[in-house]
Amino acid sequence: MAAIARWCIKHRLVAVLLWLVALGGVGTSAVVAGSAYSNDYEVPGTESGRATALLERGFHGLGGDSDTIVWHTDKGSVRADAVERRMTAMLDKVAELPGIATVTSPYGDTRGQVSEDGHTAYATVTFHEQADDIPEAQARALVDTAKDAADESLSVELGGSAVALTEAPGGHIAEVVGVAVAAVVLFLAFGSLAASALPIATALVSVGIAYSGIVLLGHLMTVADFAPMLGMLVGLGVGIDYALFIVTRHRRGLKRGLSVAEAAETAVATTGRAVVFAGATVCIALLGMLILRLSFLNGVAIAASLTVVLTVAASVTLLPALLSLIGMRALSRRERRTLAEHGPQPELPTGFAARWSAFVERHPKLLGIVAAVVMGVLALPTLSLHLGTSDQGNGPDTATTRQAYDLIADGFGPGVNGPLTLVAGLDGADDRVALDQLPAALTATKGVASVSPVTYNSSGDTAVLTVVPDSSPQSKATSELVDRLRTDVLPAAESGTSLDVHVGGVTASYDDFAEIIIGKLPLFVGVVIALGCLLLLLAFRSIGIPLKAAAMNVAAVAGAFGVVVAIFQWGWGSELLGLGSAGPIEPFLPVIMVSVLFGLSMDYQVFLVSRMYEEWLETGDNRRAVRVGLAETSRVINSAAVIMIAVFLAFVLSGDRVIAMFGIALAAAVALDAFVLRTLLVPALMHMLGGANWWLPKWLDRLLPRISIETPECREAADARGKIPAQRVTAVTAAAASAVEERDDDVRDIAG
């Protein structure tokens, strides 16, 4: 690390130029190539996946995205001649648009597409392609053509996945707000405009390259459309924080009298090690999603990991180059004046940080119980977690998709917004007879509002029918209906024949996706925890540290999910925050959030415990190690947490429900991690466990390779202590202990 820092400092202009060239080159390539995101939740081999494949083979052109055009009038009827002529002409124009496969009008032989009161009607528009493959221009043409038919007495709204492409949030308000808040916090922490600008500049360059790289990655593999925003969310948070830790160490070196180059090199060689290690834990947690073998999540994992790798690389290469460029301006004017007048001064933990550290040392049991109770209460809502599809009924009131959803729900019932598609493969007359009897059985099934007639393809080997539930797509009752059809109704209809009926549709696809994730979630969480514990075991040579970290990470994740469930699923404050009405949690959210939250939780564990570990190696005194480590790191950890929370919460302004879930979950996890777990529960437990924190069997110590995140001086001190029997204290050890005690007294005096 020191060699890397020296090169970047010596060739600082070259280092900065290389990063800027990379930013410009990758960004230009992304603009030229364009985006190619995909939100395909279907998993090959699932029931819904087989239904989609069979529908595409038997009814070519009907396997594309299906959208709706809804029109409503408060006066008169949609069956009026003037309304029918106007809307029929509009539907004829829609049928001629590029990308449109079929248009099903409510006028003619079609039944059920006009409400009973005659005030609302809808047409179904089917594209040739799925929504992910539909250009936004085609969706925009559909919206514009349909909206042209509206007037003062007739409202026209549109719903569906393709239409939603025209409502994608634009601009970067969330990022601007998050960065602005981070800049204020950094300036308050450093008192230097130059120093506070460096973490932001480093994060913006690395995240900018990563964002463009994710756009290019979408051409090589399946990448969800929210992956760039998620990468930016994580990248800005960890990027600013990593740079903050290094700049803080650099400033400390300057105050101790080191030159600019020496201070920057020392900062990268010490704190930079912890940054690299913390970044590695985040990437390992993110890449743990690969074991699920779901293409949709593979792209998210690689995209987010790419962002973290680039932020770490920028922190240990670009940042030292920038630090050498600004020189002593990393300190405020007052700090530079004090250094010039009084020379280097010992920097002892002062103020609230020192007092809090001493307070935790005096009351570890009480504070540990309080922290555990707080985490337990916040985690309780997690027990009622319901995975499912939030629909367009959760969108803003002004969105055309939300208005179309409400018009259909009011006029036809909530289930029309999420019908189930039953697709059957036929082989002989017996299959056809059995299928013709199926609508009657479906109509009598609990939870079914209506059933369409059976439609056969031209060759007669495939048939399709639509089942409309009496509940909304996001309702648990609809998921229960899917299970009821698959386990009871359809097997009874297929009995004694070769008939093979599959249940598909958006709700069924989400249910299948959620079921696969839930089935693999224990393995995934176990692997992520095991790998994280292994890294901490190698770094801190201790059994207790990794086990406590795993328990704290689980607590942080559970608490964060409790907050998400309360806000998004229970609806506590969701309307007030502009996040729409209550609904289920997206099926993929737990996996992505576990990955990200485990990684971020490890960050603070590494930065806190690494300082305690340094002190433990130097002195062998656990109480002192915990007290000094907490006193010296709590302030910077809290500052970093405030920055990360501000960045994450700013993404609630994105207007995207999924991104808002990510932002609130990450903000809640960081807040709990920094202010409850790492600065309260962890030090309290470490005080209670004493020297057992650092216990490692000798045979295991010999087997494990060494990963050094501490300074060489600390390791040499530990090796020297290890050669002296515990029963005998030499004069050198006694002198060192005396010096340590004197410094301890200074800290206690300041804390008091």
C-alpha positions in Angstrom: 0.0 0.0 0.0 2.8 2.4 0.9 4.5 1.8 -2.5 1.2 2.6 -4.3 0.8 5.7 -2.3 4.4 6.8 -3.0 3.9 6.4 -6.8 0.6 8.3 -6.8 2.1 11.1 -4.8 5.2 11.3 -6.9 3.3 11.2 -10.1 0.2 13.0 -8.9 -0.7 14.8 -12.1 -0.4 11.5 -14.1 -2.6 9.7 -11.5 -5.3 12.4 -11.7 -5.2 12.5 -15.5 -5.5 8.7 -15.8 -8.7 8.7 -13.7 -10.2 11.6 -15.7 -9.3 9.9 -19.0 -11.0 6.7 -17.7 -14.1 8.7 -16.7 -14.3 10.4 -20.1 -13.6 7.3 -22.1 -16.1 5.0 -20.4 -18.7 7.7 -20.2 -18.4 8.4 -23.9 -18.7 4.7 -24.7 -21.8 4.4 -22.6 -23.5 7.3 -24.4 -22.7 5.8 -27.8 -23.8 2.3 -26.9 -26.9 3.2 -25.0 -28.6 1.2 -22.3 -29.9 -2.4 -22.5 -31.4 -3.2 -19.1 -33.7 -6.1 -18.5 -36.2 -6.7 -15.6 -36.9 -10.3 -16.5 -38.0 -12.0 -13.2 -39.0 -15.2 -14.8 -36.8 -18.2 -14.0 -36.5 -21.0 -16.6 -38.2 -24.2 -15.3 -40.8 -22.5 -13.1 -44.6 -22.8 -13.7 -45.0 -19.2 -14.9 -41.9 -19.6 -17.1 -43.3 -22.6 -18.8 -46.7 -20.8 -19.3 -44.9 -17.9 -21.1 -42.9 -20.2 -23.3 -45.9 -22.2 -24.3 -47.9 -19.1 -25.0 -45.2 -17.7 -27.2 -44.9 -21.0 -29.2 -48.7 -21.5 -29.6 -49.8 -17.9 -30.0 -46.8 -16.1 -31.6 -47.1 -12.4 -30.9 -49.2 -12.8 -27.8 -46.2 -13.4 -25.6 -45.3 -9.7 -25.7 -46.0 -7.1 -23.1 -49.7 -6.4 -22.6 -50.9 -2.8 -21.8 -54.3 -1.2 -21.4 -55.9 2.0 -22.6 -58.7 3.1 -20.3 -61.3 5.7 -21.0 -63.9 7.1 -18.6 -66.7 9.6 -18.7 -68.8 10.9 -15.8 -71.6 12.0 -18.1 -73.3 9.6 -20.5 -71.9 6.3 -21.5 -68.8 5.0 -23.3 -71.2 3.1 -25.5 -72.5 6.4 -27.0 -72.0 6.7 -30.7 -69.7 9.7 -30.6 -67.4 8.1 -28.0 -67.3 4.8 -29.8 -66.4 6.4 -33.1 -63.7 8.5 -31.5 -62.1 5.6 -29.5 -62.4 3.2 -32.4 -60.5 5.6 -34.7 -57.9 6.0 -32.0 -57.5 2.2 -31.6 -57.1 1.8 -35.3 -54.2 4.3 -35.2 -52.7 2.4 -32.3 -52.9 -0.9 -34.2 -50.7 0.7 -37.0 -48.0 1.9 -34.6 -44.6 0.2 -34.7 -44.2 -2.7 -32.3 -47.9 -3.3 -31.8 -49.0 -6.9 -32.3 -52.8 -6.8 -31.5 -55.4 -4.4 -30.1 -58.5 -5.9 -28.4 -61.3 -3.3 -28.5 -64.3 -3.3 -26.1 -66.6 -2.6 -29.0 -67.8 -5.7 -30.9 -67.8 -9.3 -29.8 -65.5 -8.8 -26.8 -67.3 -9.1 -23.5 -66.4 -7.7 -20.1 -64.4 -4.7 -21.2 -67.1 -2.2 -20.5 -68.1 -1.5 -16.9 -71.7 -2.3 -15.7 -72.4 1.4 -15.2 -71.2 2.2 -18.7 -68.9 4.9 -17.6 -65.6 3.1 -18.1 -64.1 0.9 -20.9 -60.7 -0.4 -21.7 -58.8 -1.9 -24.6 -55.9 -4.3 -24.4 -52.8 -3.5 -26.4 -50.2 -6.3 -27.0 -46.6 -5.5 -28.2 -44.5 -7.9 -30.1 -41.8 -7.8 -27.4 -41.6 -7.9 -23.7 -41.3 -4.5 -21.9 -37.6 -4.8 -21.5 -37.1 -5.0 -25.3 -39.6 -2.2 -26.2 -37.9 1.1 -27.1 -39.2 4.0 -25.1 -40.1 5.8 -28.3 -42.7 3.1 -29.2 -44.2 3.3 -25.7 -44.3 7.1 -26.0 -46.0 6.9 -29.4 -48.7 4.7 -27.8 -49.3 7.1 -25.0 -49.4 10.2 -27.2 -51.8 8.6 -29.7 -54.2 7.4 -27.0 -54.1 10.7 -25.1 -55.0 12.7 -28.3 -58.5 11.1 -28.1 -59.2 12.7 -24.7 -61.2 15.9 -24.2 -63.0 17.7 -21.4 -65.7 15.1 -21.1 -63.6 12.0 -21.7 -60.5 11.1 -19.8 -58.0 8.6 -21.3 -55.3 6.9 -19.2 -52.9 4.1 -19.9 -51.4 1.3 -17.8 -48.9 -1.5 -18.2 -45.1 -2.1 -18.1 -44.4 -0.5 -21.4 -46.3 2.6 -20.5 -44.4 2.8 -17.3 -41.2 3.4 -19.4 -42.5 6.8 -20.2 -42.8 7.6 -16.5 -39.2 6.7 -15.5 -37.9 9.4 -13.1 -35.5 11.8 -14.8 -32.9 14.1 -13.5 -30.5 13.5 -10.6 -32.1 15.5 -7.7 -31.5 12.7 -5.2 -27.8 12.5 -6.0 -27.4 16.3 -5.8 -29.2 16.5 -2.5 -27.1 13.7 -1.0 -23.8 15.1 -2.2 -24.8 18.6 -0.9 -25.6 17.3 2.6 -22.3 15.3 2.6 -20.4 18.4 1.7 -21.8 20.3 4.6 -21.0 17.5 7.1 -17.5 17.2 5.7 -16.9 20.9 6.0 -18.2 21.0 9.6 -15.9 18.0 10.4 -12.7 19.3 8.8 -13.2 23.1 8.7 -11.3 23.1 5.4 -13.0 23.5 2.1 -10.2 21.8 0.2 -10.2 18.7 2.5 -14.0 18.4 2.5 -14.1 18.5 -1.4 -11.7 15.6 -1.8 -13.9 12.8 -0.6 -16.7 14.0 -2.8 -14.5 14.5 -5.8 -13.0 11.0 -5.4 -16.5 9.4 -5.0 -17.9 11.2 -8.0 -15.1 10.2 -10.3 -15.2 6.5 -9.3 -19.0 6.3 -9.3 -19.2 8.1 -12.6 -16.9 5.5 -14.2 -18.9 2.7 -12.5 -22.3 4.1 -13.7 -21.1 4.2 -17.3 -19.5 0.7 -16.9 -22.9 -0.7 -15.7 -24.6 0.7 -18.8 -22.0 -1.2 -20.9 -22.4 -4.3 -18.8 -26.1 -4.4 -19.7 -25.1 -5.3 -23.3 -23.2 -8.4 -22.0 -25.5 -9.8 -19.4 -28.9 -9.3 -17.7 -28.8 -6.1 -15.7 -31.9 -4.7 -14.0 -32.8 -1.1 -14.8 -32.4 -0.1 -11.1 -28.8 -1.5 -11.0 -27.1 1.8 -12.0 -29.1 3.7 -9.4 -28.3 1.1 -6.8 -24.6 1.2 -7.7 -24.6 5.0 -7.4 -26.5 4.7 -4.1 -23.9 2.3 -2.6 -20.9 3.9 -4.4 -21.6 7.5 -3.2 -22.1 6.2 0.4 -19.0 4.0 0.7 -16.9 6.2 -1.6 -17.3 9.3 0.5 -16.9 7.3 3.7 -13.7 5.6 2.6 -12.1 8.8 1.5 -13.3 10.4 4.8 -11.4 7.8 6.9 -8.2 8.3 4.9 -8.4 12.1 4.9 -8.9 12.0 8.6 -5.8 9.9 9.1 -3.9 12.2 6.8 -4.9 15.3 8.7 -3.8 13.6 11.9 -0.4 13.0 10.4 0.0 16.7 9.4 -0.9 17.8 13.0 1.8 15.5 14.3 4.4 17.3 12.1 4.7 14.9 9.2 5.2 16.4 5.7 2.4 16.3 3.2 3.9 13.3 1.3 4.7 11.4 4.6 1.2 12.0 6.0 -0.6 10.9 2.8 1.6 7.8 2.5 1.1 6.9 6.1 -2.7 7.4 5.8 -2.9 5.0 2.8 -0.5 2.5 4.4 -2.6 2.3 7.6 -6.2 3.4 7.1 -6.0 2.4 3.4 -5.5 -1.2 4.5 -8.7 -1.1 6.4 -10.4 0.5 3.4 -9.3 -2.2 1.1 -10.3 -4.9 3.6 -13.7 -3.2 4.1 -14.3 -3.0 0.4 -13.4 -6.6 0.0 -16.0 -7.6 2.6 -18.7 -5.5 0.7 -17.8 -7.2 -2.6 -17.8 -10.7 -1.1 -21.3 -10.0 0.4 -22.6 -8.7 -2.9 -21.1 -11.5 -5.0 -22.7 -13.9 -2.7 -25.8 -13.4 -4.8 -24.1 -15.4 -7.5 -24.7 -18.6 -5.6 -28.5 -18.1 -6.2 -27.9 -18.7 -9.9 -30.5 -16.2 -11.0 -29.5 -14.1 -14.0 -31.6 -11.2 -12.8 -29.5 -10.9 -9.6 -26.2 -11.8 -11.2 -26.1 -8.5 -13.0 -27.1 -6.6 -9.9 -24.3 -8.3 -7.9 -21.6 -7.6 -10.5 -22.7 -4.0 -11.1 -22.7 -3.1 -7.4 -19.4 -4.9 -6.8 -17.8 -3.0 -9.8 -18.8 0.3 -8.1 -17.3 -0.7 -4.8 -14.0 -1.9 -6.4 -13.7 1.4 -8.2 -14.4 3.5 -5.1 -11.7 1.6 -3.2 -9.3 2.0 -6.0 -9.9 5.7 -6.2 -9.5 6.0 -2.4 -6.0 4.5 -2.4 -4.7 6.0 -5.7 -6.6 9.2 -6.7 -7.1 10.5 -3.2 -3.4 10.5 -2.2 -2.6 12.3 -5.4 -5.2 14.9 -4.6 -4.0 15.2 -1.0 -0.5 16.0 -2.3 -1.9 18.6 -4.6 -3.7 20.6 -1.9 -0.8 20.3 0.5 -1.3 21.8 3.9 -4.7 23.1 2.9 -6.1 19.8 4.2 -6.0 21.6 7.6 -8.1 24.6 8.3 -6.5 28.0 8.6 -6.8 27.9 12.4 -5.2 24.5 12.5 -2.3 25.6 10.2 -1.8 28.7 12.4 -1.7 26.6 15.6 0.7 24.2 14.1 3.0 27.0 12.9 2.9 28.7 16.3 3.1 25.8 18.7 4.4 22.9 16.6 3.1 19.4 16.6 0.9 18.6 19.6 -0.3 15.1 20.9 -3.8 14.5 19.7 -5.9 12.9 22.5 -9.5 11.9 22.2 -11.5 14.8 23.7 -15.1 16.0 24.2 -18.1 13.8 23.9 -16.2 10.9 22.3 -13.9 10.4 25.2 -16.7 10.9 27.8 -18.9 8.4 26.0 -16.1 5.8 25.8 -15.5 6.1 29.5 -19.3 5.9 30.2 -19.6 2.7 28.2 -16.6 1.2 30.1 -18.4 1.9 33.4 -21.8 0.6 32.5 -21.4 -2.2 29.9 -24.2 -4.5 31.1 -26.8 -1.8 31.4 -26.0 -0.2 28.0 -25.8 -3.7 26.4 -29.3 -4.6 27.5 -30.7 -1.2 26.4 -29.1 -1.6 22.9 -30.4 -5.2 22.6 -33.9 -4.2 23.5 -33.9 -1.4 21.0 -32.8 -3.7 18.2 -35.3 -6.4 19.2 -38.2 -3.9 19.1 -37.2 -2.5 15.7 -36.8 -6.0 14.3 -40.3 -7.2 15.3 -42.0 -6.1 12.0 -39.7 -8.3 10.1 -41.7 -11.3 11.3 -44.6 -10.2 9.2 -42.6 -9.7 6.0 -44.7 -10.4 2.9 -42.9 -10.8 -0.4 -45.0 -10.0 -3.5 -45.4 -7.6 -6.4 -46.2 -4.0 -5.7 -48.3 -2.8 -8.7 -49.0 0.5 -10.4 -51.6 1.2 -7.8 -48.7 2.3 -5.6 -47.6 5.0 -8.0 -48.1 8.7 -7.6 -51.6 10.0 -8.0 -50.6 12.1 -11.0 -49.1 9.2 -13.0 -51.3 7.9 -15.9 -50.5 4.3 -14.9 -51.9 5.0 -11.4 -55.0 6.7 -12.8 -55.6 3.8 -15.2 -55.1 1.3 -12.4 -57.7 3.1 -10.2 -60.2 3.5 -13.1 -60.1 -0.2 -13.8 -60.3 -1.2 -10.2 -63.3 1.0 -9.6 -65.1 0.0 -12.8 -64.3 -3.7 -13.0 -62.8 -4.9 -9.7 -59.2 -5.0 -8.4 -58.3 -8.3 -10.0 -58.6 -7.0 -13.6 -55.3 -5.1 -13.0 -53.5 -8.5 -12.5 -55.3 -11.3 -14.3 -53.8 -14.8 -14.3 -53.1 -16.4 -17.7 -53.7 -20.2 -17.9 -52.0 -21.8 -20.9 -52.6 -25.4 -21.8 -50.9 -27.9 -24.1 -53.4 -30.2 -25.8 -52.9 -33.7 -27.3 -56.2 -35.3 -28.5 -59.9 -34.9 -28.1 -59.9 -36.0 -24.4 -57.7 -33.0 -23.5 -60.1 -30.6 -25.3 -63.1 -32.0 -23.6 -61.4 -31.6 -20.2 -60.3 -28.1 -21.0 -63.8 -27.1 -22.1 -65.1 -28.1 -18.6 -62.3 -26.2 -16.8 -64.0 -22.7 -16.9 -66.9 -24.0 -14.9 -64.6 -25.4 -12.3 -62.6 -22.2 -12.2 -65.7 -20.0 -11.8 -66.7 -22.0 -8.7 -63.2 -21.6 -7.2 -62.8 -19.3 -4.2 -61.1 -16.1 -5.1 -62.1 -16.1 -8.8 -64.1 -13.1 -10.0 -64.5 -14.2 -13.7 -63.1 -16.5 -16.3 -62.8 -15.8 -20.0 -63.8 -18.3 -22.7 -61.1 -20.7 -23.9 -59.2 -19.5 -27.0 -57.4 -22.1 -29.2 -54.6 -21.5 -31.6 -54.9 -22.3 -35.3 -53.3 -25.8 -34.9 -55.5 -26.7 -31.9 -52.6 -27.8 -29.8 -52.5 -24.8 -27.5 -55.2 -23.0 -25.6 -55.3 -20.0 -23.3 -57.9 -18.5 -20.9 -57.8 -15.7 -18.5 -58.8 -15.9 -14.8 -59.6 -12.6 -13.0 -59.1 -12.8 -9.2 -61.4 -10.9 -6.9 -58.4 -9.4 -5.2 -55.6 -7.0 -6.3 -52.3 -8.3 -7.8 -50.3 -7.4 -4.7 -52.8 -9.1 -2.3 -51.8 -12.2 -0.4 -55.2 -13.6 -1.4 -54.1 -13.5 -5.1 -51.0 -15.5 -4.2 -53.1 -18.0 -2.3 -55.4 -18.3 -5.4 -52.4 -19.2 -7.6 -51.4 -21.9 -5.1 -55.0 -23.2 -5.0 -55.2 -23.4 -8.8 -51.9 -25.2 -9.1 -52.4 -27.7 -6.2 -56.1 -28.4 -6.3 -58.2 -27.2 -9.3 -55.9 -27.9 -12.2 -54.7 -31.4 -11.1 -58.4 -32.4 -10.7 -59.1 -31.1 -14.3 -56.1 -32.9 -15.7 -56.8 -36.2 -14.1 -57.1 -39.1 -16.5 -55.9 -37.0 -19.5 -52.7 -35.7 -21.0 -53.9 -32.1 -20.5 -51.1 -29.9 -19.1 -52.2 -26.5 -17.8 -49.8 -23.8 -16.5 -50.6 -20.7 -14.5 -48.7 -17.6 -15.7 -49.1 -13.9 -15.5 -47.3 -11.1 -13.6 -48.5 -12.2 -10.2 -47.6 -15.8 -10.8 -44.2 -14.9 -12.1 -43.5 -12.8 -8.9 -44.7 -15.7 -6.7 -42.4 -18.2 -8.4 -39.5 -15.8 -8.2 -40.2 -15.2 -4.5 -40.5 -18.9 -3.8 -37.1 -19.6 -5.4 -35.5 -16.8 -3.5 -37.0 -17.9 -0.1 -35.9 -21.5 -0.7 -32.3 -20.4 -1.4 -32.1 -17.6 1.2 -30.8 -19.7 4.1 -27.9 -21.0 2.0 -27.2 -17.5 0.7 -27.2 -15.9 4.2 -25.1 -18.8 5.5 -22.5 -18.4 2.8 -22.3 -14.6 3.2 -21.9 -14.9 7.0 -19.3 -17.7 6.7 -17.2 -15.7 4.3 -17.4 -12.6 6.3 -16.4 -14.4 9.5 -13.5 -16.0 7.7 -12.2 -12.7 6.6 -12.5 -11.2 10.1 -10.8 -14.3 11.5 -7.8 -13.9 9.2 -7.6 -10.1 9.9 -8.0 -10.1 13.7 -6.8 -13.6 14.7 -9.8 -14.1 17.0 -12.8 -16.3 17.3 -14.9 -13.9 19.3 -14.6 -10.9 16.9 -16.1 -12.7 13.8 -18.9 -14.2 15.9 -19.9 -10.9 17.4 -19.7 -9.3 13.9 -22.0 -11.9 12.5 -24.5 -11.4 15.3 -24.4 -7.6 14.9 -24.8 -7.8 11.1 -27.9 -10.0 11.5 -29.3 -7.5 14.0 -28.6 -4.6 11.7 -30.4 -6.4 8.8 -33.3 -7.4 10.9 -33.8 -3.9 12.3 -33.5 -2.3 8.8 -36.1 -4.7 7.4 -38.4 -4.0 10.4 -38.3 -0.3 9.3 -38.9 -1.2 5.7 -41.9 -3.4 6.6 -43.4 -0.7 8.8 -43.1 2.0 6.1 -43.8 0.1 2.9 -45.8 -2.9 3.9 -47.8 -1.5 6.8 -47.9 2.0 5.3 -46.7 3.9 8.3 -45.9 7.3 6.8 -45.5 6.0 3.2 -48.1 8.5 1.9 -46.6 11.3 3.9 -43.2 10.5 2.3 -44.7 10.4 -1.2 -44.0 6.7 -1.5 -47.6 5.6 -2.4 -49.9 3.3 -0.5 -48.9 0.2 1.5 -48.0 -2.9 -0.4 -45.8 -6.0 -0.3 -42.0 -6.0 -0.4 -40.4 -6.8 -3.7 -39.2 -10.5 -3.9 -35.6 -9.6 -4.8 -35.2 -6.9 -2.1 -34.2 -9.3 0.7 -31.3 -10.8 -1.2 -29.9 -7.5 -2.5 -30.4 -5.8 0.9 -28.8 -8.7 2.8 -25.8 -8.4 0.5 -25.4 -4.7 0.7 -26.2 -4.4 4.5 -23.8 -7.2 5.5 -21.1 -5.4 3.5 -21.8 -2.0 5.0 -22.1 -3.4 8.5 -18.7 -5.0 8.1 -17.2 -1.6 7.2 -17.8 -0.1 10.6 -16.8 -3.3 12.3 -13.5 -3.2 10.5 -12.8 0.5 11.2 -13.8 0.2 14.9 -12.2 -3.1 15.8 -9.0 -2.5 13.7 -8.2 0.5 16.0 -8.9 -1.6 19.1 -6.8 -4.4 17.6 -3.8 -2.0 17.1 -4.1 -1.0 20.8 -4.5 -4.6 21.9 -1.3 -5.6 20.0 0.6 -2.7 21.5 -0.5 -3.1 25.2 -2.3 -6.4 25.7 -4.9 -4.5 27.8 -8.4 -5.2 26.6 -10.1 -2.4 28.6 -7.7 0.1 27.3 -8.0 -1.2 23.7 -11.8 -1.0 23.7 -11.8 2.4 25.4 -9.2 4.0 23.2 -10.5 2.4 20.0 -14.0 3.7 20.7 -12.9 7.1 21.7 -10.6 7.6 18.7 -13.0 6.2 16.0 -16.5 7.0 17.2 -16.4 10.6 16.0 -15.3 9.7 12.5 -17.6 6.7 12.4 -20.5 8.9 13.4 -19.6 11.6 10.8 -19.3 8.9 8.2 -22.7 7.5 9.2 -24.4 10.9 9.0 -23.0 11.3 5.5 -24.1 7.9 4.4 -27.5 8.3 5.9 -28.0 11.6 4.1 -26.9 10.1 0.8 -29.2 7.1 1.2 -32.3 9.1 2.4 -31.8 11.5 -0.5 -32.7 8.7 -2.9 -36.2 8.7 -1.6 -36.6 11.7 -3.8 -35.9 9.6 -6.9 -39.6 8.8 -7.3 -38.9 5.1 -7.7 -40.5 2.8 -5.1 -37.7 0.2 -5.3 -34.9 2.7 -5.0 -36.8 4.4 -2.1 -36.9 1.0 -0.4 -33.2 0.6 -0.9 -32.5 4.1 0.4 -34.6 3.8 3.6 -33.3 0.3 4.4 -29.7 1.3 3.9 -30.2 4.5 5.9 -31.9 2.7 8.8 -29.2 0.0 8.8 -26.4 2.5 8.9 -28.0 4.5 11.6 -28.6 1.4 13.8 -25.1 0.1 13.0 -23.3 3.3 13.8 -25.3 4.7 16.7 -26.5 1.6 18.5 -24.4 -1.4 17.5 -20.8 -0.3 16.9 -20.6 2.6 19.4 -22.8 0.9 22.1 -23.5 -2.8 22.0 -20.2 -3.9 20.5 -17.9 -2.1 23.0 -20.2 -3.1 25.8 -19.9 -6.8 24.9 -16.1 -6.4 24.4 -15.8 -4.9 27.9 -17.8 -7.8 29.4 -15.8 -10.5 27.5 -12.4 -9.1 28.4 -9.4 -10.9 27.0 -11.6 -13.6 25.5 -12.3 -11.2 22.6 -8.9 -11.9 21.2 -8.6 -15.7 22.0 -7.5 -18.0 19.2 -6.3 -21.6 19.6 -2.6 -21.8 18.9 -3.0 -24.7 16.4 -5.5 -22.5 14.4 -3.2 -19.5 14.6 -0.4 -21.6 13.0 -2.6 -22.8 10.2 -4.1 -19.4 9.2 -2.3 -17.2 6.7 -1.6 -13.7 7.8 -3.6 -10.8 6.4 -2.2 -7.6 7.9 -4.4 -4.6 8.4 -2.5 -3.3 11.3 0.8 -1.3 11.1 4.1 -3.2 11.2 4.9 -1.5 14.5 1.8 -3.0 16.2 2.7 -6.5 15.0 6.3 -6.1 16.2 5.1 -5.0 19.6 2.7 -7.9 19.8 5.5 -10.4 18.8 7.8 -8.9 21.5 5.1 -9.3 24.1 4.4 -12.8 23.0 8.1 -13.8 23.8 7.8 -12.7 27.4 6.1 -15.0 29.9 2.9 -13.6 31.4 4.2 -14.3 34.9 7.2 -12.1 34.5 7.2 -8.4 33.5 10.5 -7.1 32.4 11.7 -3.6 33.0 10.9 -2.7 29.3 7.4 -4.0 29.7 6.9 -2.1 32.9 8.2 1.1 31.4 5.8 0.7 28.5 2.9 0.0 30.9 3.8 3.1 32.8 3.8 5.2 29.7 0.4 3.7 28.7 -1.0 4.4 32.1 0.1 8.0 32.0 -1.6 8.5 28.6 -4.7 6.8 30.1 -4.8 9.3 32.9 -4.7 12.1 30.4 -7.6 10.7 28.5 -9.6 10.2 31.8 -8.9 13.8 32.8 -10.1 15.1 29.5 -13.2 12.9 29.6 -14.0 14.0 33.1 
